[in-house]
XYZ file of C-alpha atoms in Angstrom:
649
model
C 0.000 0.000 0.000
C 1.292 3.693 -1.089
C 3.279 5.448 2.270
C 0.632 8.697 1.936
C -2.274 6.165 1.968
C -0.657 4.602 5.432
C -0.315 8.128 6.897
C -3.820 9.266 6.529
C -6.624 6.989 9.320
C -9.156 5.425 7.089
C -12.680 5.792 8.770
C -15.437 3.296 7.705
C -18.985 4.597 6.881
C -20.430 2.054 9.581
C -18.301 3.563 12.371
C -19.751 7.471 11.990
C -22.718 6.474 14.203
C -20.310 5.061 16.792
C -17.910 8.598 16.585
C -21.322 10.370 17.048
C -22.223 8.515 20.437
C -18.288 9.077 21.462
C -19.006 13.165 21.007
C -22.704 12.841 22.432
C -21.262 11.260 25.734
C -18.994 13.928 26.226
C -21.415 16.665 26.058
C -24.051 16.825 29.522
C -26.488 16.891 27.848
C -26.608 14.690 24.430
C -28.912 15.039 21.920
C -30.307 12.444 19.374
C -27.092 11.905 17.452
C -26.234 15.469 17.864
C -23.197 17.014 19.718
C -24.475 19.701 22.402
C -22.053 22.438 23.397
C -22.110 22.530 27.138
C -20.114 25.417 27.259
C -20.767 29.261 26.399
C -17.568 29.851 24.949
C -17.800 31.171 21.310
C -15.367 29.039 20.007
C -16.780 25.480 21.968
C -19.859 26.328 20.322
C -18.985 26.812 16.648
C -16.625 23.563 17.373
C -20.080 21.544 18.165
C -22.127 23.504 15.158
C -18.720 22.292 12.748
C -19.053 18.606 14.211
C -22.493 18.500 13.906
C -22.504 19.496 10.335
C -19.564 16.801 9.849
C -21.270 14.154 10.912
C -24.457 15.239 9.493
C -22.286 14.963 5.858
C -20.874 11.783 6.606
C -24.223 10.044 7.172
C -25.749 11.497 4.348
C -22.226 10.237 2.089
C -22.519 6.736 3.548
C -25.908 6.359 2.701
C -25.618 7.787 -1.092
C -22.422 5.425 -1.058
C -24.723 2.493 0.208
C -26.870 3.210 -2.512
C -24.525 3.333 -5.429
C -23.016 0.307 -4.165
C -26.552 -1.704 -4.405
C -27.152 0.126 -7.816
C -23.489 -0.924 -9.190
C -24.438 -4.582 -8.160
C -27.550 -4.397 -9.438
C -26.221 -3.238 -12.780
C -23.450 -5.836 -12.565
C -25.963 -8.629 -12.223
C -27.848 -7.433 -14.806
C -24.867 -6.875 -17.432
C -23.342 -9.951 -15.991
C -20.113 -8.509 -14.547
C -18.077 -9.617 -11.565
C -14.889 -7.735 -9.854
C -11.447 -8.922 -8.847
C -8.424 -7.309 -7.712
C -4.633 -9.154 -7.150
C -2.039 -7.377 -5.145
C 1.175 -7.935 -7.513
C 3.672 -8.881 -4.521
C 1.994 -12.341 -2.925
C -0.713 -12.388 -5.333
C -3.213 -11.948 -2.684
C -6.783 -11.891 -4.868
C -10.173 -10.819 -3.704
C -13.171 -11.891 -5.726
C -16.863 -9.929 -5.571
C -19.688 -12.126 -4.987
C -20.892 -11.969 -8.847
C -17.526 -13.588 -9.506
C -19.125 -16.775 -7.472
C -21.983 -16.512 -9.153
C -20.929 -16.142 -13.048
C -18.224 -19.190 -12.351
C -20.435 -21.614 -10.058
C -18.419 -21.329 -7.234
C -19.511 -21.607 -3.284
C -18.353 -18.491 -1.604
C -18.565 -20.547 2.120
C -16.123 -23.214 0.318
C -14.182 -21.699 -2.222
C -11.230 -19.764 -1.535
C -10.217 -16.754 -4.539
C -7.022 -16.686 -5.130
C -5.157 -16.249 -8.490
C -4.414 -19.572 -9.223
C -7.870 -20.078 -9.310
C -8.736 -17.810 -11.494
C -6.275 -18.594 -13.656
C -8.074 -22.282 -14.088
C -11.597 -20.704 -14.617
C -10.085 -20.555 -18.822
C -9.784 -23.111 -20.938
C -5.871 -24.056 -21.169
C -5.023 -22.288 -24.101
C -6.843 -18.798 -23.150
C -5.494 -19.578 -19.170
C -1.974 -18.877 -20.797
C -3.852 -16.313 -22.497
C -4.792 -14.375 -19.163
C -1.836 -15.235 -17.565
C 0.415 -13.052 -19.823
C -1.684 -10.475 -20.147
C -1.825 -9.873 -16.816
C 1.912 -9.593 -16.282
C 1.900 -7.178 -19.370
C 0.058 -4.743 -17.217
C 2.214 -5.326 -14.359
C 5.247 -4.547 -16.400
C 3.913 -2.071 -18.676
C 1.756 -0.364 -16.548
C -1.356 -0.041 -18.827
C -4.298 -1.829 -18.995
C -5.745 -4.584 -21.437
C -8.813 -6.070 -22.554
C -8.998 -9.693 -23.802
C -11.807 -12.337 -24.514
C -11.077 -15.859 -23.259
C -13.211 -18.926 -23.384
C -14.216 -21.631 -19.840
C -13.349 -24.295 -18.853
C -14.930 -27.653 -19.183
C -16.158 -27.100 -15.688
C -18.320 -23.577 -16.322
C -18.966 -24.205 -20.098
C -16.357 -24.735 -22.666
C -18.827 -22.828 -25.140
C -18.746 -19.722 -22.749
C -17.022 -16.640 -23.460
C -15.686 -14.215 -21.046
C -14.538 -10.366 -21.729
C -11.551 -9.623 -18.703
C -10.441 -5.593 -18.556
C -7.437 -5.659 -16.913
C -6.510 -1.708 -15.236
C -2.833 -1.368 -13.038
C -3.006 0.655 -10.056
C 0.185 2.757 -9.097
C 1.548 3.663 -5.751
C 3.067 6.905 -4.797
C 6.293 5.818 -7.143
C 4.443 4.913 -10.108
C 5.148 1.488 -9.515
C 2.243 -1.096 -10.122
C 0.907 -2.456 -7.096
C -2.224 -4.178 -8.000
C -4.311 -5.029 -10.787
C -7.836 -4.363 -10.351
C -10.022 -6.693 -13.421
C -13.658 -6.715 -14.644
C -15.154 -9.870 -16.027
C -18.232 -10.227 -17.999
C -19.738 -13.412 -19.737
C -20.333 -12.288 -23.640
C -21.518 -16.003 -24.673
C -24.966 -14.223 -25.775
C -23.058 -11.471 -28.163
C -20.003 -13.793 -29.378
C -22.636 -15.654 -30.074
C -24.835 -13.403 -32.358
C -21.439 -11.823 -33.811
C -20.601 -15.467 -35.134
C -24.043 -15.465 -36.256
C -23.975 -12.204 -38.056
C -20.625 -13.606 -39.537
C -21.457 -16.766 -40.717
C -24.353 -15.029 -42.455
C -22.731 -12.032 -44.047
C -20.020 -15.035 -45.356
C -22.667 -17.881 -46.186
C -25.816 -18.045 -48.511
C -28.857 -18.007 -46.807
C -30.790 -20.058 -48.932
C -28.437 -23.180 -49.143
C -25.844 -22.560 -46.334
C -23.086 -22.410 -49.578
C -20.423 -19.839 -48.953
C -21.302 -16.692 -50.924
C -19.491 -14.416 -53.517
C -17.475 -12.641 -50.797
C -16.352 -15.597 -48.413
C -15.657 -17.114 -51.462
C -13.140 -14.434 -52.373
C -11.411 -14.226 -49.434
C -11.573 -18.020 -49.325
C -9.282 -17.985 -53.224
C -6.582 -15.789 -51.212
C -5.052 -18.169 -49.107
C -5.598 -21.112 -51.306
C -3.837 -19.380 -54.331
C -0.939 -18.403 -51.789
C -0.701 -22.017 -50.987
C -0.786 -23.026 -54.520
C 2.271 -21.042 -55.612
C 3.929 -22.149 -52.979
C 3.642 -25.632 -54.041
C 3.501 -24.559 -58.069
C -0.228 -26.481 -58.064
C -3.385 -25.496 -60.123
C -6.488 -24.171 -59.077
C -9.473 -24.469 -61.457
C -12.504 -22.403 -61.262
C -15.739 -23.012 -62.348
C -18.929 -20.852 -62.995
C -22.077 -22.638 -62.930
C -25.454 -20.900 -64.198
C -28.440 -22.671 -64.958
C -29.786 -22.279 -68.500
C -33.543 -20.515 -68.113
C -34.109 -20.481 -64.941
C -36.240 -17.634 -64.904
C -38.959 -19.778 -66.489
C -38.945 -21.521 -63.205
C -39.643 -18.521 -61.515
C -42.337 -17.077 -64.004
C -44.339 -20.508 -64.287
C -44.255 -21.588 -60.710
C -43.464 -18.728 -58.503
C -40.339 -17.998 -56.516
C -41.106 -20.339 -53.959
C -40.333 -23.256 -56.591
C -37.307 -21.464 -57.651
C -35.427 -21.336 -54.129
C -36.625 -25.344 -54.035
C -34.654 -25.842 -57.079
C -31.635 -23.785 -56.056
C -31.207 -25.971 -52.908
C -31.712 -29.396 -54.661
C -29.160 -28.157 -57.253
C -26.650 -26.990 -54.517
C -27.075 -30.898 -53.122
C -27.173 -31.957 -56.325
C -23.170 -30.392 -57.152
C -22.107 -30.848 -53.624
C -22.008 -34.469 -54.396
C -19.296 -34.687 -56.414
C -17.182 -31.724 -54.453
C -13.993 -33.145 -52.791
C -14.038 -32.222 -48.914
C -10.607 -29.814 -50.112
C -12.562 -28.002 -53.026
C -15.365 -24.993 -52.229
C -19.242 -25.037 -53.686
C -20.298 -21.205 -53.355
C -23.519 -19.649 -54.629
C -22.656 -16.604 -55.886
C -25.870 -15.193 -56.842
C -29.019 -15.768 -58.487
C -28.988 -18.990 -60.123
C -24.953 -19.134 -60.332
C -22.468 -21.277 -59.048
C -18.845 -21.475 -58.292
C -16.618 -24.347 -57.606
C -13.152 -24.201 -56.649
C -11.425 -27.008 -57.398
C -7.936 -27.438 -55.908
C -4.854 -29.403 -57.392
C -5.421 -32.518 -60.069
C -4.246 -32.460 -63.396
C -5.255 -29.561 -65.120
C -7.449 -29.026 -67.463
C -8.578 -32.605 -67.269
C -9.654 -32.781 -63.995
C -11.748 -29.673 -64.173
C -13.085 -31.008 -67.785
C -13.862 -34.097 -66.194
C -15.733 -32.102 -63.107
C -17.618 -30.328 -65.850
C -18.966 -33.289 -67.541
C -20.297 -34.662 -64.337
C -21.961 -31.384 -63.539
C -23.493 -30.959 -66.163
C -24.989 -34.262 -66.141
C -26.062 -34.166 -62.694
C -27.905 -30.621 -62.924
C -29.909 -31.939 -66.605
C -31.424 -34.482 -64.747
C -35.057 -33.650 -64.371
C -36.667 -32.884 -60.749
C -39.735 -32.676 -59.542
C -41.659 -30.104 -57.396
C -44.033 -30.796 -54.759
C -44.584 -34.286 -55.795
C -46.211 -32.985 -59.416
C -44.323 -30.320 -61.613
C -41.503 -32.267 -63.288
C -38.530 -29.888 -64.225
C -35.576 -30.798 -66.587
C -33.187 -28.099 -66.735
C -29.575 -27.664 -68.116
C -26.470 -25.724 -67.439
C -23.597 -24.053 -68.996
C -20.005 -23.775 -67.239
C -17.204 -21.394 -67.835
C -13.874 -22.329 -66.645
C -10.516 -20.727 -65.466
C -7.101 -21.954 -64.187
C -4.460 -20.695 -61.856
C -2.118 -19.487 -62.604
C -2.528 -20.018 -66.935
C -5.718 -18.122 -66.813
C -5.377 -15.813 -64.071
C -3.301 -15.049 -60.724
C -5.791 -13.549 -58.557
C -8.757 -14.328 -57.279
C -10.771 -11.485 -59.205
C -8.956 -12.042 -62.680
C -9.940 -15.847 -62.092
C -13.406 -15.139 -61.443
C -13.723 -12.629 -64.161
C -12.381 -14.915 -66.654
C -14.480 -17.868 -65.982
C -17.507 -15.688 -66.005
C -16.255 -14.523 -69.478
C -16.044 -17.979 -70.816
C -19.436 -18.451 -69.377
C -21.418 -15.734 -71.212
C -19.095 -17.205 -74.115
C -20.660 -20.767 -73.916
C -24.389 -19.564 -72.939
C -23.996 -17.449 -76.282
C -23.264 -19.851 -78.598
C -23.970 -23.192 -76.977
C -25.921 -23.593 -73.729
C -25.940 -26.866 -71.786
C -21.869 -27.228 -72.147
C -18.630 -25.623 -71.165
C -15.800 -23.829 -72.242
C -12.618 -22.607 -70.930
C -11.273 -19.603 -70.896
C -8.871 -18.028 -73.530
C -7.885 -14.484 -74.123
C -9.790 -14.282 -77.396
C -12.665 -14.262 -75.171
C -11.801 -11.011 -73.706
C -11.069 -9.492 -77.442
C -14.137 -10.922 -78.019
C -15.903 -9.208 -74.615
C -14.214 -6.295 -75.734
C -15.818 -6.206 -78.922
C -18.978 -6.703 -77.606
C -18.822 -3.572 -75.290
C -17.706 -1.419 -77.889
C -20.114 -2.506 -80.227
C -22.707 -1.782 -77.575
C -21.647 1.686 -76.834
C -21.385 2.753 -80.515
C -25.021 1.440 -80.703
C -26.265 3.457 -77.999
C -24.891 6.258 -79.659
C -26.555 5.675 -82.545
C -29.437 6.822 -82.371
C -28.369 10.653 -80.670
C -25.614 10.991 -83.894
C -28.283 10.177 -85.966
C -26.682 6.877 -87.799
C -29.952 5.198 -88.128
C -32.255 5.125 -91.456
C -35.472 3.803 -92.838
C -35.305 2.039 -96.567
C -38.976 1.301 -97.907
C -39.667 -2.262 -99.710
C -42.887 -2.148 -102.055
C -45.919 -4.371 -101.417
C -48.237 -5.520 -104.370
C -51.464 -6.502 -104.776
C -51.197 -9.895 -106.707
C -55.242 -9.695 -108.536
C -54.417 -6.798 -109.891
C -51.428 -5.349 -110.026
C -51.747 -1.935 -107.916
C -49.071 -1.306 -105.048
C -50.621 -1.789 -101.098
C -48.360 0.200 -99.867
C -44.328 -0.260 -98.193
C -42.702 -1.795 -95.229
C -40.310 0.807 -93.419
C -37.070 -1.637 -92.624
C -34.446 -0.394 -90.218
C -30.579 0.212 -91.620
C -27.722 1.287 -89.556
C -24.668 2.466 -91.452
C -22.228 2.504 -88.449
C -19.078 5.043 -89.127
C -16.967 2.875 -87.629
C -18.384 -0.835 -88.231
C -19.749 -0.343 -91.765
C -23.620 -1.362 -92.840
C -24.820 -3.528 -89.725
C -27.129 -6.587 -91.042
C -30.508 -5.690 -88.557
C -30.778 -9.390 -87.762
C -27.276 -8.828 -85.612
C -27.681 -5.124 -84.024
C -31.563 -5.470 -83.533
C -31.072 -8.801 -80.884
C -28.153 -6.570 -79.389
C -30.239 -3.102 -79.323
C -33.293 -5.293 -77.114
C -30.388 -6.325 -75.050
C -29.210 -3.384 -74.096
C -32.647 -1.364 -73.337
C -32.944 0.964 -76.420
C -35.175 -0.846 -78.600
C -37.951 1.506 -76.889
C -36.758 4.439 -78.186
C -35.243 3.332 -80.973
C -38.894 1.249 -81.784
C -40.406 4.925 -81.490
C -38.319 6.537 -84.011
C -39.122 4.105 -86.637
C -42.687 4.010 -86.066
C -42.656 7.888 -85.715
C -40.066 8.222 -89.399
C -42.272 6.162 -90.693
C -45.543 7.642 -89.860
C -43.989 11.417 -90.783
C -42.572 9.978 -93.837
C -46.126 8.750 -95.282
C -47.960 11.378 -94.576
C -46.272 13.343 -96.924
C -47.229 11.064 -99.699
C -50.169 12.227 -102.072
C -50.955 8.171 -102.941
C -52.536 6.974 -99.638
C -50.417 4.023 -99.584
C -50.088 1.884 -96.399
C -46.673 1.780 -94.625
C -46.003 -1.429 -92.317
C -43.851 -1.086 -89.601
C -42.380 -4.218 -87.396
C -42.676 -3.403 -83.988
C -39.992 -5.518 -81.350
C -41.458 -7.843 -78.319
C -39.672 -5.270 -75.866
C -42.392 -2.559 -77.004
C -45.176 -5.113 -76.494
C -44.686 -6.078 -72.815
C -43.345 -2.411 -71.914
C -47.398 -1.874 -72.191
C -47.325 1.736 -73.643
C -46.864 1.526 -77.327
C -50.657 2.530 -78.151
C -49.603 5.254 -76.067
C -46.872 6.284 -78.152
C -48.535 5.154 -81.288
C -51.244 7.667 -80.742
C -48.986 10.398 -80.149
C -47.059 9.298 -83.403
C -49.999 9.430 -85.446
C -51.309 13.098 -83.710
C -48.249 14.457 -84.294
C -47.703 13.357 -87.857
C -51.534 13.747 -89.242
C -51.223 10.172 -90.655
C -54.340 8.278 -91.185
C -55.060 4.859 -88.379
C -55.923 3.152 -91.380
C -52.756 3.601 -93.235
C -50.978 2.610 -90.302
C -50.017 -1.417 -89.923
C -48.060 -2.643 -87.335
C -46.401 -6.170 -87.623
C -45.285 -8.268 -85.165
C -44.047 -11.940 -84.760
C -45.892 -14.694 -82.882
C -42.591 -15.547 -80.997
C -42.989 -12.485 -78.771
C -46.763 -13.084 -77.974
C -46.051 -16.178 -75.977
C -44.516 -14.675 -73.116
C -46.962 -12.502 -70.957
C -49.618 -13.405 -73.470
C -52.277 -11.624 -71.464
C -50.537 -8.042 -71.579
C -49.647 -8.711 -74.835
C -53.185 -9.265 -75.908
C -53.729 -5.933 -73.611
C -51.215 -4.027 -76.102
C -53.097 -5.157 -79.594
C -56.479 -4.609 -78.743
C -55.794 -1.315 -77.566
C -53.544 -0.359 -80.859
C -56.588 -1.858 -82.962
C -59.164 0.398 -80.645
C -57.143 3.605 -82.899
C -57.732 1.807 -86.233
C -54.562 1.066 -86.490
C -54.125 -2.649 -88.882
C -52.217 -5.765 -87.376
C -50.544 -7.843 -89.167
C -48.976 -11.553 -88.214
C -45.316 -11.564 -89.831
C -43.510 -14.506 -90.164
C -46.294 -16.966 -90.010
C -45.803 -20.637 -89.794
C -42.514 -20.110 -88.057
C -43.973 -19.630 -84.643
C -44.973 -22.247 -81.922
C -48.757 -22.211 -81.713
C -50.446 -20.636 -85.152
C -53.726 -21.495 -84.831
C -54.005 -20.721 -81.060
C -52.496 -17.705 -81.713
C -55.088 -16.703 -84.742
C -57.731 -17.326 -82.692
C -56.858 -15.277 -79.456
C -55.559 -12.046 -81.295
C -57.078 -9.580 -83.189
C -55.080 -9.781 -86.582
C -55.950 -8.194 -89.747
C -53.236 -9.766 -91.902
C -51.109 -12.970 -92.325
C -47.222 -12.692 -93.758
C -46.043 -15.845 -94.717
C -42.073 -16.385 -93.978
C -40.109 -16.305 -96.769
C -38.400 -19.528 -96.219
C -41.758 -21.472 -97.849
C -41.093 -19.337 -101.067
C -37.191 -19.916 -101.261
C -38.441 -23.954 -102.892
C -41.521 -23.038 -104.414
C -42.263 -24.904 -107.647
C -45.048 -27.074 -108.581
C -45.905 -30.092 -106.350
C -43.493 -29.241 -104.069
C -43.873 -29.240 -100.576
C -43.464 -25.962 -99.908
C -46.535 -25.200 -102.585
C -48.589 -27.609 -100.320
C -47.920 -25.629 -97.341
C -48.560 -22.134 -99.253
C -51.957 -23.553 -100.438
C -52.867 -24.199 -96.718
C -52.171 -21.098 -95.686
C -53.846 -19.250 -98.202
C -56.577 -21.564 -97.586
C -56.626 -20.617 -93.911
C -56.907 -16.936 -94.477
C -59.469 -16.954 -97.144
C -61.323 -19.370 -94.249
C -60.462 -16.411 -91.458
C -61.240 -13.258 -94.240
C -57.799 -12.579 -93.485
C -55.551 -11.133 -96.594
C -52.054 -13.363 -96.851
C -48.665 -11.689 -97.670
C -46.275 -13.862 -98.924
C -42.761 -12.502 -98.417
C -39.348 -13.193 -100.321
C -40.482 -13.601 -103.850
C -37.407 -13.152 -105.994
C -38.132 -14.893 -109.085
C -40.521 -14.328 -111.876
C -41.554 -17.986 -111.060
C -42.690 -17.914 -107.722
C -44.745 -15.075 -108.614
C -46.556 -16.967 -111.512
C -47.275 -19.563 -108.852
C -48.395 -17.476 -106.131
C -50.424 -15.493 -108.455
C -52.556 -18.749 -109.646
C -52.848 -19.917 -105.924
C -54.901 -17.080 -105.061
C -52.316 -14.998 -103.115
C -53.745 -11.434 -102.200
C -50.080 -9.913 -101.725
C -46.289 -10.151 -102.425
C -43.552 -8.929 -101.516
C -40.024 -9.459 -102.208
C -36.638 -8.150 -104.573
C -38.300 -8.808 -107.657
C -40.987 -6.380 -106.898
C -38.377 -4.425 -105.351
C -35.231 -3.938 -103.122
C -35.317 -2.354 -99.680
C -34.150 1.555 -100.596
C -34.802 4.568 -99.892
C -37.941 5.601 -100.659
C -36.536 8.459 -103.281
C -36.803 5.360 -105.313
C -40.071 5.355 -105.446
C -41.740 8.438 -106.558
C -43.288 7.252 -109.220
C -45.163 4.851 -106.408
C -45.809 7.554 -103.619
C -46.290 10.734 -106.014
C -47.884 8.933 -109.430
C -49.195 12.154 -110.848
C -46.026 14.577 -109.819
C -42.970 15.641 -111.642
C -41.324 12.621 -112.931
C -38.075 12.083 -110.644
C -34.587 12.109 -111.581
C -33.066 9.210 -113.514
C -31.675 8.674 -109.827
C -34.905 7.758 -108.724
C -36.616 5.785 -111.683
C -37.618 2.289 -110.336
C -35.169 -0.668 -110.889
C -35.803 -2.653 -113.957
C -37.270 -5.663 -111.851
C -40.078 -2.818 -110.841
C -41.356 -2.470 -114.555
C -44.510 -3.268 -116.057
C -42.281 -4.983 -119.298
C -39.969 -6.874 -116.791
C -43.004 -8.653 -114.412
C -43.718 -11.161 -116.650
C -47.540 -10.826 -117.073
C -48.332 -9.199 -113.827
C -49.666 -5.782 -114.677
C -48.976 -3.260 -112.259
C -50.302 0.013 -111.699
C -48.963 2.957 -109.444
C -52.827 2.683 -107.764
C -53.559 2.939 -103.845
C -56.166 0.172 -103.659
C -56.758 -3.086 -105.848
């Protein structure tokens, strides 16, 4: 104990009311608890006033210090902490009675000391305490450190110990004063709250992150030994039709059964990981590379194909595609690795889903590309790159031009004349087929209207305008703004984009044929449910794909198949297009079949519809040589079919 502190008598609380009595039987005449001055002397009597208000302080201190004693155990029982404090020189310990009560120990049997304490740990952590505690003594600061029981109080329990030196009048330590408190409840929920920031919580697989800082230490341990790492991203091919047909209920059953379904044939040293959605990652570690991860492959794919069944009725068969990297050929870090087997990924889904493919750096030209191919479309449309070229449409009985369809070009500065079957796919892709969609139909739209022969212009409208639910919207504005006629108006569209969201598809047309606005089917015969789909939407026209005119002669099959359609609209009242007629042949054919229009390059080539003055304006000022029509376009060169520059057959 410090010299000063020895010096200076240490009175107890409890002993103030005894000290009282002591000054009350000295006085003649004592008072309840209170000193009475016997004597007249001035200073006698402010002596007793002085001890009186002393005393009448001390009570009032021991009681508040009563109080806040109670309180502090009360808040120690409540937070679970217990005191203990260890003289440094004979290690002399005294425990508070929460520290009996948090370890299980009697107070009337068991005797604190440090060695004691030090065996409430677990061995390792005992060591643990043990140092620390002789850090503070040497150092002279304090420490905080969390050590687990032992197998007596709980091997699972955790304990927090704050360690705090007390000094002497030298500085030197003397004691060590500690506070204990059992945190099994919060190490408990912060291993919780790990484990689920680190793990999937739909099928306990480590997620994208974990997985991550999982590929660290294995790649450092792979170097080291000059081994391979292979890694392998799993996504199952339409999945999303799981989720639109049965609900997302179904889908998180068929994520867990796959997860089982790949754990299987993970080695206890490789890692299954979900890393989002419906994608997977395996890390496969060592084997000989690339066969072993080929031969991994083969076997997931096989075991994900194979069908599964939900809720004892819905039968599923699904199938997956697999992109692969390795370490170090394909990538050193963890990132580069993961980025590279998603690349060969979208690479396989692209071109071949239901397979795999590994990695190789013309993949990432390839990505590259891609991106800039995708930005330069975006562009486009603001650095106005984009045009409309017109193809003619003829009435076959007698001759007289319908009207055009408005076809979409893009001459690209820097990639040349883009085939639409290639940037259209890409432009729904990306999310500007909306706008883009709009400033056909509204080209279009401005460009007829200017035409003194009311001819009709079709216009193909994508499935990305469809479901978006607003193109009557727009199509009304279009037609307000320009002046055009509804009835000169046709919209086509495909029966491949009807079948999804049927109902708000069905929505979209009825509304667009509520302006006046014409419908026609376009590539019809192609599509996946004809009949159902004739019957349920409110067309006005059929176009017949060219691919049954490319073989068209007589008793073909192709003839057989024209007849039936032709049949099948005359049945319905429905006019049939036939599209791609290119020689004088097919024409002759179609014409004796009973087709009600054509269409194709020996009427005419998509161009610019300069071309075709004579068409749009037949009683103007006869155009330029640069804009007669191309032989094929007349009257000498169509072999018998007479045609006329009229609006209407």
């Amino acid at each position: 104990m410090p010299d000063d502190q020895a010096r200076i008598p240490w009175i107890d609380p409890a002993d103030i009311e005894d000290i009282c009595q002591q000054f009350c039987n000295l006085s003649d005449r004592p008072g309840a608890g209170t000193i009475v001055a016997t004597s007249r002397h001035p200073l006698i009597q402010k002596f007793a006033l002085a001890a009186n208000f002393s005393l009448d302080l001390a009570r009032r201190a021991a009681r508040t210090s009563a109080e806040s004693i109670r309180e502090l155990k009360k808040i120690h029982r409540i937070a679970r902490i217990a005191s203990w404090r260890v003289l440094t020189a004979h290690h002399d310990t005294i425990w508070s009675d929460e520290m009996h009560e948090m370890f299980g120990c009697d107070p009337e049997r068991f005797v604190p000391g440090f060695d004691a304490m030090i065996h409430l740990f677990a061995p390792p952590d005992a060591h643990d305490f043990v140092s620390a505690f002789h850090d503070v003594v040497a150092r002279g600061q304090g420490v905080a450190i969390e050590l687990r029981g032992n197998e007596t109080n709980g091997a699972d329990r955790w304990f927090w110990i704050d360690m705090q030196p007390e000094h002497d009048s030298n500085g030197e330590v003397f004691a060590v004063r500690g506070i204990c408190q059992d945190i099994t409840e919060r190490k408990s929920a912060f291993e919780r709250i790990r484990y689920l920031s680190r793990h999937d919580q739909l099928t306990g697989l480590s997620n994208r992150a974990h997985l991550g800082e999982q590929l660290v230490p294995i790649l450092a341990a792979a170097a080291r030994r000059r081994d391979s790492v292979a890694v392998l991203c799993i996504d199952l091919d339409g999945f999303k039709s799981v989720n639109d047909l049965y609900g997302h209920a179904a889908g998180d059953d068929v994520l867990r059964e796959i997860a089982r379904r790949l754990s299987r044939h993970i080695r206890d040293t490789d890692i299954l990981a979900r890393s989002g959605g419906d994608e997977f990652v395996v890390i496969q570690i060592g084997g000989n590379q690339p066969d072993a991860a080929t031969s991994l492959a083969r076997r997931l794919l096989t075991e994900a194909s194979t069908s599964l069944v939900l809720g004892g009725q819905a039968e599923i068969a699904l199938s997956t595609s697999i992109g692969i990297a390795l370490y170090p050929a394909d990538g050193t870090t963890p990132d580069d690795l993961l980025a590279h087997a998603a690349r060969a990924l979208h690479i396989v889904k692209s071109d071949s889903p239901n397979n795999f493919a590994r990695y190789d750096s013309s993949m990432e030209r390839t990505g590259q590309d891609r991106r800039k191919f995708e930005h330069d479309l975006r562009l486009a449309l603001q650095r106005d790159e984009f045009s409309l070229v017109y193809q003619p449409i003829l009435c076959a009985h007698h001759g007289a031009f319908k009207g055009f369809e408005a076809l979409l070009r893009w001459n690209s500065p820097l990639h040349g004349p883009v085939p639409p079957d290639i940037f259209i796919g890409i432009a729904e892709a990306i999310g500007i087929m909306g706008p883009l969609g709009a400033w056909v139909l509204r080209t279009a739209c401005t460009e007829a209207a200017t035409w003194p022969n009311p001819l009709k212009i079709a216009v193909n409208v994508s499935p990305i305008q469809i479901q978006q639910g607003n193109l009557a919207a727009t199509i009304a504005d279009i037609l307000a703004e320009t002046g055009l006629a509804p009835g000169r108006l046709e919209i086509e569209v495909t029966e491949s984009m009807l079948i999804r969201h049927p109902e708000r598809a069905l929505e979209t047309l009825r509304q667009i044929k509520a302006l006046g606005v014409d419908i026609a089917i376009d590539d019809f015969g192609t599509g996946y449910s004809s009949l159902a789909t004739l019957r349920a939407f409110p067309f006005d026209k059929l176009k017949v794909d060219r691919s049954f005119v490319r073989d068209l002669d007589e008793g073909s099959e192709s003839l057989a198949i024209i007849n039936a359609i032709l049949g099948l609209g005359r049945g319905l009242r429905m006019p049939v297009v036939v599209e791609g007629v290119e020689t004088q042949t097919q024409a002759d054919i179609l014409r004796r079949c009973g087709c009600d229009e054509m269409q194709g390059y020996l009427l005419g080539r998509p161009s610019a519809i300069e071309r075709f003055t004579t068409i749009t304006n037949p009683n103007g000022t006869p155009p330029p040589p640069s804009c007669i029509l191309s032989p094929p376009m007349a009257q000498e060169r169509a072999g018998g079919i007479a045609i006329s520059n009229a609006g209407h057959s």
